[in-house]
Amino acid sequence: MRLFSGIQPTGPMHIGNYFGALKQWAEMQDAESVYSVVDLHALTIDTDPLIRREYSLDAMASVLAVGVDPLVGTVFLQSRVPYHAQMNWLLECVTSFGELSRMTQFKEKSERQTSVRAGLFTYPVLMASDVLLYRSAQVPVGEDQRQHIELTREVALRFNNRYGEVFTIPEAVLPSAGARVMDLQEPTRKMSKSVSSPLGTIYLLDDPADVEKKVMKAVTDTDGDVRYDPEAKPGLSNLLEIFAALAGETPVALASRYQRYGDLKADLAERLNACLAPIAQRYRELRAEEGEIERVINEGTERASAIAGEVYREAARAMGLL
Ligand code: ATP
Ligand code: LTN
């Protein structure tokens, strides 16, 4: 079954990206999976062009380091396949201003910026274009992207009704644990690449000592009862949720095995470090191999373009473009 997902090269990857998305990318990959570092999306945020280039290479290396294999499926850089920007325009003309105004991520992100780029407002349409260009049936993402996938479905249905059956209607696939990893210092806010929270964010490339420090200092509460209760105990429940994503157990089952926050935190730090060590090692190897990432990008561009070109032409023709 065709899968598509994308990740923005907006900075170093964190464990929210891993448990919410990248881990599933690796687990679900097959000959039909298409994964992209969506560098056009990252243009919605102000970044120095030289740093932007590095972020794209870093993001590619992170995707490969978690186990996504370009020999199995397709891995590519969005800006190398021009059909994404072209399809974006077609679909902007199938999406309403009102629909985009309801996107909660836009509301949150635009509040944090002084000058809001028009691209930040229309970006869900580019995301819909990404997914629909590959006729993807499933889209592995974290919880924060659920609303964008819902919009993608509505746009695809509207297009199909108006112009003929061109698109597959996709669905979001969320992990059972870790779909919304929260910031360790501010557990009511999601862990994020674009908000600076050095102690609250665990990066895939953090030193083991830093991971341990961040987990041990994670904000919890003072009632001392180890219990999974995201409403009343957001900090502790977030740690249990991360632990559950690592251990393949439920947060409730894990909670029942601990009496003290300190013991839970120590075990969690150890498990996290065991999970992250091979990822960091593979990442460093890839970043040191000059040319390897460029080879993957070139190969991926060809494979992605072959699929996307065909679907783009079909959509354009259906809308009446000659
Ligand atoms: P930003 O904070 O700049 O929006 P981000 O950290 O959300 O960036 P993206 O590139 O936008 O990263 O997201 C890539 C994938 O990671 C998406 O599928 C998204 O749902 C998932 N993801 C991001 N943050 C989290 C999180 N805290 N918990 C679970 N999944 C997450
Ligand atoms: N908008 C997403 C990244 C993204 C994506 C996609 C995810 C862009 N295109 C297509 C899934 C499918 C984000 O900000 N996390």
Coordinates of C-alpha atoms and ligand atoms in Angstrom, one line a residue:
M1 CA 0.0 0.0 0.0
R2 CA 1.4 3.4 -0.9
L3 CA 2.7 5.5 2.1
F4 CA 3.8 9.0 2.1
S5 CA 5.3 11.1 4.9
G6 CA 7.4 14.2 5.2
I7 CA 9.6 15.9 7.8
Q8 CA 10.8 19.5 7.8
P9 CA 14.5 20.3 7.9
T10 CA 14.1 23.0 10.5
G11 CA 16.7 21.9 13.0
P12 CA 18.0 18.8 14.9
M13 CA 15.5 16.0 15.3
H14 CA 14.1 15.2 18.7
I15 CA 12.4 12.2 20.3
G16 CA 8.9 13.6 19.4
N17 CA 9.8 13.4 15.7
Y18 CA 11.2 9.9 16.3
F19 CA 8.3 8.3 18.3
G20 CA 5.6 10.3 16.5
A21 CA 6.9 9.8 13.0
L22 CA 10.3 8.4 12.1
K23 CA 10.1 5.2 14.0
Q24 CA 6.9 4.4 12.1
W25 CA 8.6 5.4 8.9
A26 CA 11.2 2.7 9.4
E27 CA 8.7 0.1 10.6
M28 CA 6.2 0.6 7.8
Q29 CA 8.6 1.0 4.9
D30 CA 8.3 -1.2 1.9
A31 CA 8.7 -0.9 -1.9
E32 CA 5.8 1.5 -2.1
S33 CA 6.8 3.9 0.7
V34 CA 7.8 7.4 -0.2
Y35 CA 9.5 9.6 2.4
S36 CA 10.6 13.2 1.9
V37 CA 12.6 15.9 3.6
V38 CA 10.2 18.7 2.9
D39 CA 12.6 21.7 2.4
L40 CA 9.9 23.8 0.6
H41 CA 7.9 23.7 3.8
A42 CA 10.9 24.9 5.8
L43 CA 10.9 28.1 3.8
T44 CA 8.0 29.3 5.9
I45 CA 10.5 29.9 8.6
D46 CA 13.4 32.4 8.5
T47 CA 16.7 30.6 8.4
D48 CA 20.1 31.6 7.0
P49 CA 20.5 29.9 3.6
L50 CA 23.8 28.3 4.6
I51 CA 22.3 26.8 7.7
R52 CA 19.2 25.8 5.7
R53 CA 21.5 23.6 3.5
E54 CA 23.0 22.0 6.5
Y55 CA 19.6 21.3 8.0
S56 CA 18.5 19.5 4.9
L57 CA 21.6 17.3 4.9
D58 CA 21.1 16.7 8.6
A59 CA 17.5 15.8 8.1
M60 CA 18.3 13.3 5.3
A61 CA 21.0 11.7 7.5
S62 CA 18.5 11.4 10.4
V63 CA 15.9 9.7 8.3
L64 CA 18.5 7.2 7.1
A65 CA 20.0 6.8 10.6
V66 CA 16.7 5.6 12.1
G67 CA 16.6 2.8 9.6
V68 CA 14.8 4.1 6.5
D69 CA 16.5 2.3 3.7
P70 CA 16.6 3.9 0.2
L71 CA 17.1 0.5 -1.3
V72 CA 13.6 -0.5 0.1
G73 CA 11.5 2.5 -0.7
T74 CA 11.9 6.0 -2.1
V75 CA 13.6 8.8 -0.1
F76 CA 13.9 12.3 -1.6
L77 CA 14.2 16.0 -1.1
Q78 CA 10.9 17.8 -1.9
S79 CA 12.4 20.8 -3.8
R80 CA 14.1 18.6 -6.4
V81 CA 10.7 17.4 -7.6
P82 CA 8.9 20.5 -9.1
Y83 CA 5.5 18.8 -9.2
H84 CA 5.0 19.6 -5.5
A85 CA 5.0 23.4 -6.1
Q86 CA 2.9 22.9 -9.3
M87 CA 0.3 20.7 -7.6
N88 CA 0.2 23.2 -4.8
W89 CA -1.2 25.8 -7.1
L90 CA -3.9 23.5 -8.5
L91 CA -5.0 22.6 -5.0
E92 CA -4.9 26.1 -3.7
C93 CA -7.7 26.7 -6.2
V94 CA -9.7 23.8 -4.7
T95 CA -9.2 24.9 -1.0
S96 CA -11.0 27.8 0.6
F97 CA -9.6 30.7 2.7
G98 CA -12.0 29.7 5.5
E99 CA -10.7 26.2 5.7
L100 CA -7.1 27.4 6.0
S101 CA -8.1 29.9 8.6
R102 CA -9.3 27.1 10.9
M103 CA -5.9 25.3 11.0
T104 CA -4.8 25.4 14.7
Q105 CA -1.1 25.0 13.8
F106 CA -1.2 28.2 11.8
K107 CA -2.9 30.0 14.6
E108 CA -0.2 28.8 17.1
K109 CA 2.8 29.4 14.8
S110 CA 1.7 32.8 13.5
E111 CA 1.3 34.0 17.1
R112 CA 4.9 33.3 17.8
Q113 CA 6.2 35.2 14.7
T114 CA 6.3 39.0 14.2
S115 CA 6.2 38.9 10.4
V116 CA 4.0 36.0 9.2
R117 CA 4.8 34.6 5.7
A118 CA 1.9 33.9 3.4
G119 CA 3.4 30.5 2.9
L120 CA 2.8 29.6 6.5
F121 CA -0.9 30.2 5.9
T122 CA -1.1 28.1 2.7
Y123 CA 1.3 25.4 3.8
P124 CA -1.3 22.8 4.5
V125 CA -2.1 22.9 0.8
L126 CA 1.5 22.1 0.0
M127 CA 1.3 19.2 2.4
A128 CA -1.9 17.9 0.8
S129 CA -0.1 18.1 -2.6
D130 CA 2.8 16.0 -1.2
V131 CA 0.4 13.3 -0.1
L132 CA -1.9 13.3 -3.1
L133 CA 0.8 13.4 -5.7
Y134 CA 1.7 9.8 -4.7
R135 CA -1.8 8.6 -4.3
S136 CA -0.9 7.6 -0.8
A137 CA -3.4 5.6 1.2
Q138 CA -1.6 6.0 4.5
V139 CA 0.4 8.8 6.1
P140 CA 2.4 8.0 9.3
V141 CA 2.4 11.3 11.4
G142 CA 2.2 12.6 14.9
E143 CA -1.0 13.9 16.5
D144 CA -0.3 17.5 15.6
Q145 CA -0.7 16.7 11.9
R146 CA -4.1 15.0 12.2
Q147 CA -6.0 18.2 11.2
H148 CA -3.8 18.7 8.1
I149 CA -4.6 15.1 7.0
E150 CA -8.3 15.8 7.5
L151 CA -8.0 18.8 5.3
T152 CA -6.1 16.8 2.7
R153 CA -9.0 14.3 2.6
E154 CA -11.5 17.0 2.2
V155 CA -9.6 18.6 -0.7
A156 CA -9.1 15.3 -2.4
L157 CA -12.8 14.4 -2.1
R158 CA -13.8 17.8 -3.4
F159 CA -11.4 17.5 -6.4
N160 CA -12.6 14.0 -7.2
N161 CA -16.3 15.1 -7.1
R162 CA -15.6 18.2 -9.2
Y163 CA -13.1 16.9 -11.8
G164 CA -13.2 13.1 -11.7
E165 CA -11.5 10.4 -9.7
V166 CA -7.8 11.4 -9.7
F167 CA -6.8 11.1 -6.0
T168 CA -6.7 8.3 -3.4
I169 CA -8.3 9.5 -0.1
P170 CA -5.5 9.1 2.5
E171 CA -5.7 8.3 6.2
A172 CA -3.4 9.3 9.0
V173 CA -1.6 6.5 10.9
L174 CA -0.7 7.5 14.5
P175 CA 1.5 5.4 16.8
S176 CA -0.3 3.8 19.8
A177 CA 2.2 5.5 22.2
G178 CA 4.3 8.7 21.5
A179 CA 1.9 10.4 19.1
R180 CA 2.3 13.6 21.1
V181 CA 5.5 13.8 23.1
M182 CA 5.4 16.9 25.3
D183 CA 8.2 19.2 26.3
L184 CA 9.9 17.9 29.5
Q185 CA 10.0 21.3 31.2
E186 CA 6.6 22.5 30.0
P187 CA 4.6 19.3 29.7
T188 CA 1.5 21.0 28.4
R189 CA 3.3 22.1 25.2
K190 CA 4.5 19.6 22.5
M191 CA 8.2 19.0 22.1
S192 CA 9.2 21.1 19.1
K193 CA 12.1 21.8 16.8
S194 CA 11.3 25.5 16.4
V195 CA 10.8 26.5 20.0
S196 CA 14.0 26.7 22.0
S197 CA 13.8 24.7 25.2
P198 CA 17.2 23.2 25.8
L199 CA 16.3 21.2 28.9
G200 CA 12.8 20.3 27.7
T201 CA 13.9 18.7 24.4
I202 CA 15.8 15.5 23.9
Y203 CA 17.6 15.4 20.6
L204 CA 18.4 12.2 18.8
L205 CA 22.1 13.2 18.9
D206 CA 22.2 14.2 22.6
D207 CA 25.1 12.8 24.7
P208 CA 24.0 10.0 27.0
A209 CA 24.8 12.2 30.0
D210 CA 22.6 15.0 28.7
V211 CA 19.7 12.6 28.1
E212 CA 20.0 11.4 31.7
K213 CA 20.2 15.0 33.0
K214 CA 17.1 16.0 31.0
V215 CA 15.1 13.0 32.1
M216 CA 16.0 13.3 35.8
K217 CA 15.2 17.1 35.8
A218 CA 11.9 16.6 33.9
V219 CA 9.1 18.5 35.6
T220 CA 6.6 16.2 37.4
D221 CA 4.4 17.0 40.4
T222 CA 4.7 16.6 44.2
D223 CA 2.0 14.0 45.1
G224 CA 4.4 11.1 44.7
D225 CA 1.8 8.7 43.3
V226 CA 3.1 6.9 40.1
R227 CA -0.1 6.9 38.0
Y228 CA -0.9 7.6 34.3
D229 CA -3.2 10.6 34.3
P230 CA -2.4 13.1 31.5
E231 CA -4.9 15.7 32.8
A232 CA -3.8 15.8 36.5
K233 CA -0.2 14.6 36.0
P234 CA 1.0 15.8 32.6
G235 CA 4.7 15.6 33.3
L236 CA 4.8 12.1 34.7
S237 CA 2.3 10.9 32.1
N238 CA 4.5 12.2 29.4
L239 CA 7.5 10.2 30.8
L240 CA 5.3 7.1 31.0
E241 CA 4.1 7.6 27.4
I242 CA 7.8 7.9 26.1
F243 CA 8.6 4.8 28.1
A244 CA 5.6 3.0 26.6
A245 CA 6.8 3.9 23.1
L246 CA 10.2 2.4 23.9
A247 CA 9.0 -0.7 25.7
G248 CA 6.0 -1.6 23.6
E249 CA 3.8 -1.7 26.7
T250 CA 1.0 0.6 27.9
P251 CA 1.7 3.6 30.1
V252 CA -0.8 2.2 32.7
A253 CA 1.1 -1.2 32.9
L254 CA 4.4 0.6 33.3
A255 CA 3.1 2.9 36.0
S256 CA 2.0 -0.2 38.1
R257 CA 5.6 -1.4 38.3
Y258 CA 7.0 1.8 39.9
Q259 CA 6.6 3.3 43.4
R260 CA 9.0 6.2 43.0
Y261 CA 9.5 8.8 40.3
G262 CA 13.3 8.6 40.6
D263 CA 13.4 4.9 39.7
L264 CA 11.1 5.4 36.8
K265 CA 13.2 8.3 35.5
A266 CA 16.5 6.3 35.9
D267 CA 15.1 3.3 34.0
L268 CA 13.7 5.5 31.3
A269 CA 17.0 7.4 30.8
E270 CA 18.8 4.0 30.4
R271 CA 16.2 2.7 27.9
L272 CA 16.3 5.9 25.9
N273 CA 20.1 5.9 25.7
A274 CA 20.1 2.3 24.5
C275 CA 17.7 3.3 21.8
L276 CA 19.5 6.4 20.7
A277 CA 23.1 5.2 20.7
P278 CA 22.9 3.2 17.4
I279 CA 21.0 6.0 15.7
A280 CA 23.6 8.6 16.7
Q281 CA 26.4 6.3 15.5
R282 CA 24.8 5.7 12.1
Y283 CA 24.1 9.4 11.7
R284 CA 27.8 10.3 12.3
E285 CA 28.9 7.7 9.8
L286 CA 26.5 9.0 7.2
R287 CA 27.4 12.6 7.7
A288 CA 31.1 11.7 7.3
E289 CA 30.6 9.9 4.0
E290 CA 31.0 12.6 1.5
G291 CA 28.6 12.1 -1.4
E292 CA 26.4 9.3 0.1
I293 CA 23.5 11.6 0.9
E294 CA 23.7 13.4 -2.5
R295 CA 23.5 9.9 -4.2
V296 CA 20.4 9.0 -2.2
I297 CA 18.8 12.4 -3.1
N298 CA 19.5 12.0 -6.8
E299 CA 18.2 8.5 -7.0
G300 CA 15.1 9.4 -4.9
T301 CA 14.4 12.4 -7.2
E302 CA 14.1 10.2 -10.2
R303 CA 11.8 7.7 -8.6
A304 CA 9.6 10.3 -7.0
S305 CA 9.4 12.3 -10.2
A306 CA 8.2 9.3 -12.2
I307 CA 5.2 8.8 -9.9
A308 CA 4.4 12.5 -9.2
G309 CA 4.7 13.6 -12.8
E310 CA 2.0 11.2 -13.9
V311 CA -0.4 12.2 -11.2
Y312 CA 0.2 15.9 -11.7
R313 CA -0.5 15.6 -15.4
E314 CA -3.7 13.7 -14.8
A315 CA -4.9 16.3 -12.2
A316 CA -4.0 19.2 -14.5
R317 CA -5.8 17.6 -17.5
A318 CA -8.9 16.9 -15.3
M319 CA -9.1 20.6 -14.3
G320 CA -9.0 21.6 -18.0
L321 CA -5.4 22.7 -18.5
L322 CA -4.3 21.9 -22.0
Ligands
ATP1 P1 8.1 22.4 14.4 O1 8.1 22.4 15.9 O2 9.1 23.3 13.9 O3 6.7 22.5 13.8 P2 8.3 19.7 14.5 O4 9.3 19.3 15.6 O5 6.8 19.6 14.8 O6 8.7 21.0 14.0 P3 8.0 18.5 11.9 O7 9.0 18.4 10.8 O8 7.0 19.6 11.7 O9 8.7 18.7 13.3 O10 7.3 17.1 12.1 C1 7.8 15.9 11.6 C2 6.9 14.8 12.1 O11 7.2 14.7 13.6 C3 5.4 15.0 12.0 O12 4.8 13.7 11.6 C4 5.0 15.4 13.3 O13 3.6 15.0 13.6 C5 5.9 14.6 14.2 N1 6.1 15.3 15.5 C6 6.6 16.6 15.7 N2 6.7 16.9 17.0 C7 6.1 15.8 17.7 C8 5.9 15.5 19.0 N3 6.2 16.4 20.0 N4 5.3 14.3 19.4 C9 5.0 13.4 18.4 N5 5.2 13.6 17.1 C10 5.8 14.8 16.7
LTN2 N1 3.5 19.4 7.8 C1 4.2 18.4 8.4 C2 5.4 17.9 7.6 C3 4.9 17.4 6.3 C4 4.2 16.2 6.0 C5 3.9 16.2 4.6 C6 3.8 15.1 6.8 C7 4.9 18.1 5.1 N2 4.3 17.3 4.1 C8 3.1 15.2 4.1 C9 3.1 14.1 6.2 C10 2.8 14.1 4.9 C11 4.8 19.0 9.7 O1 4.9 20.1 9.9 N3 5.1 18.1 10.6

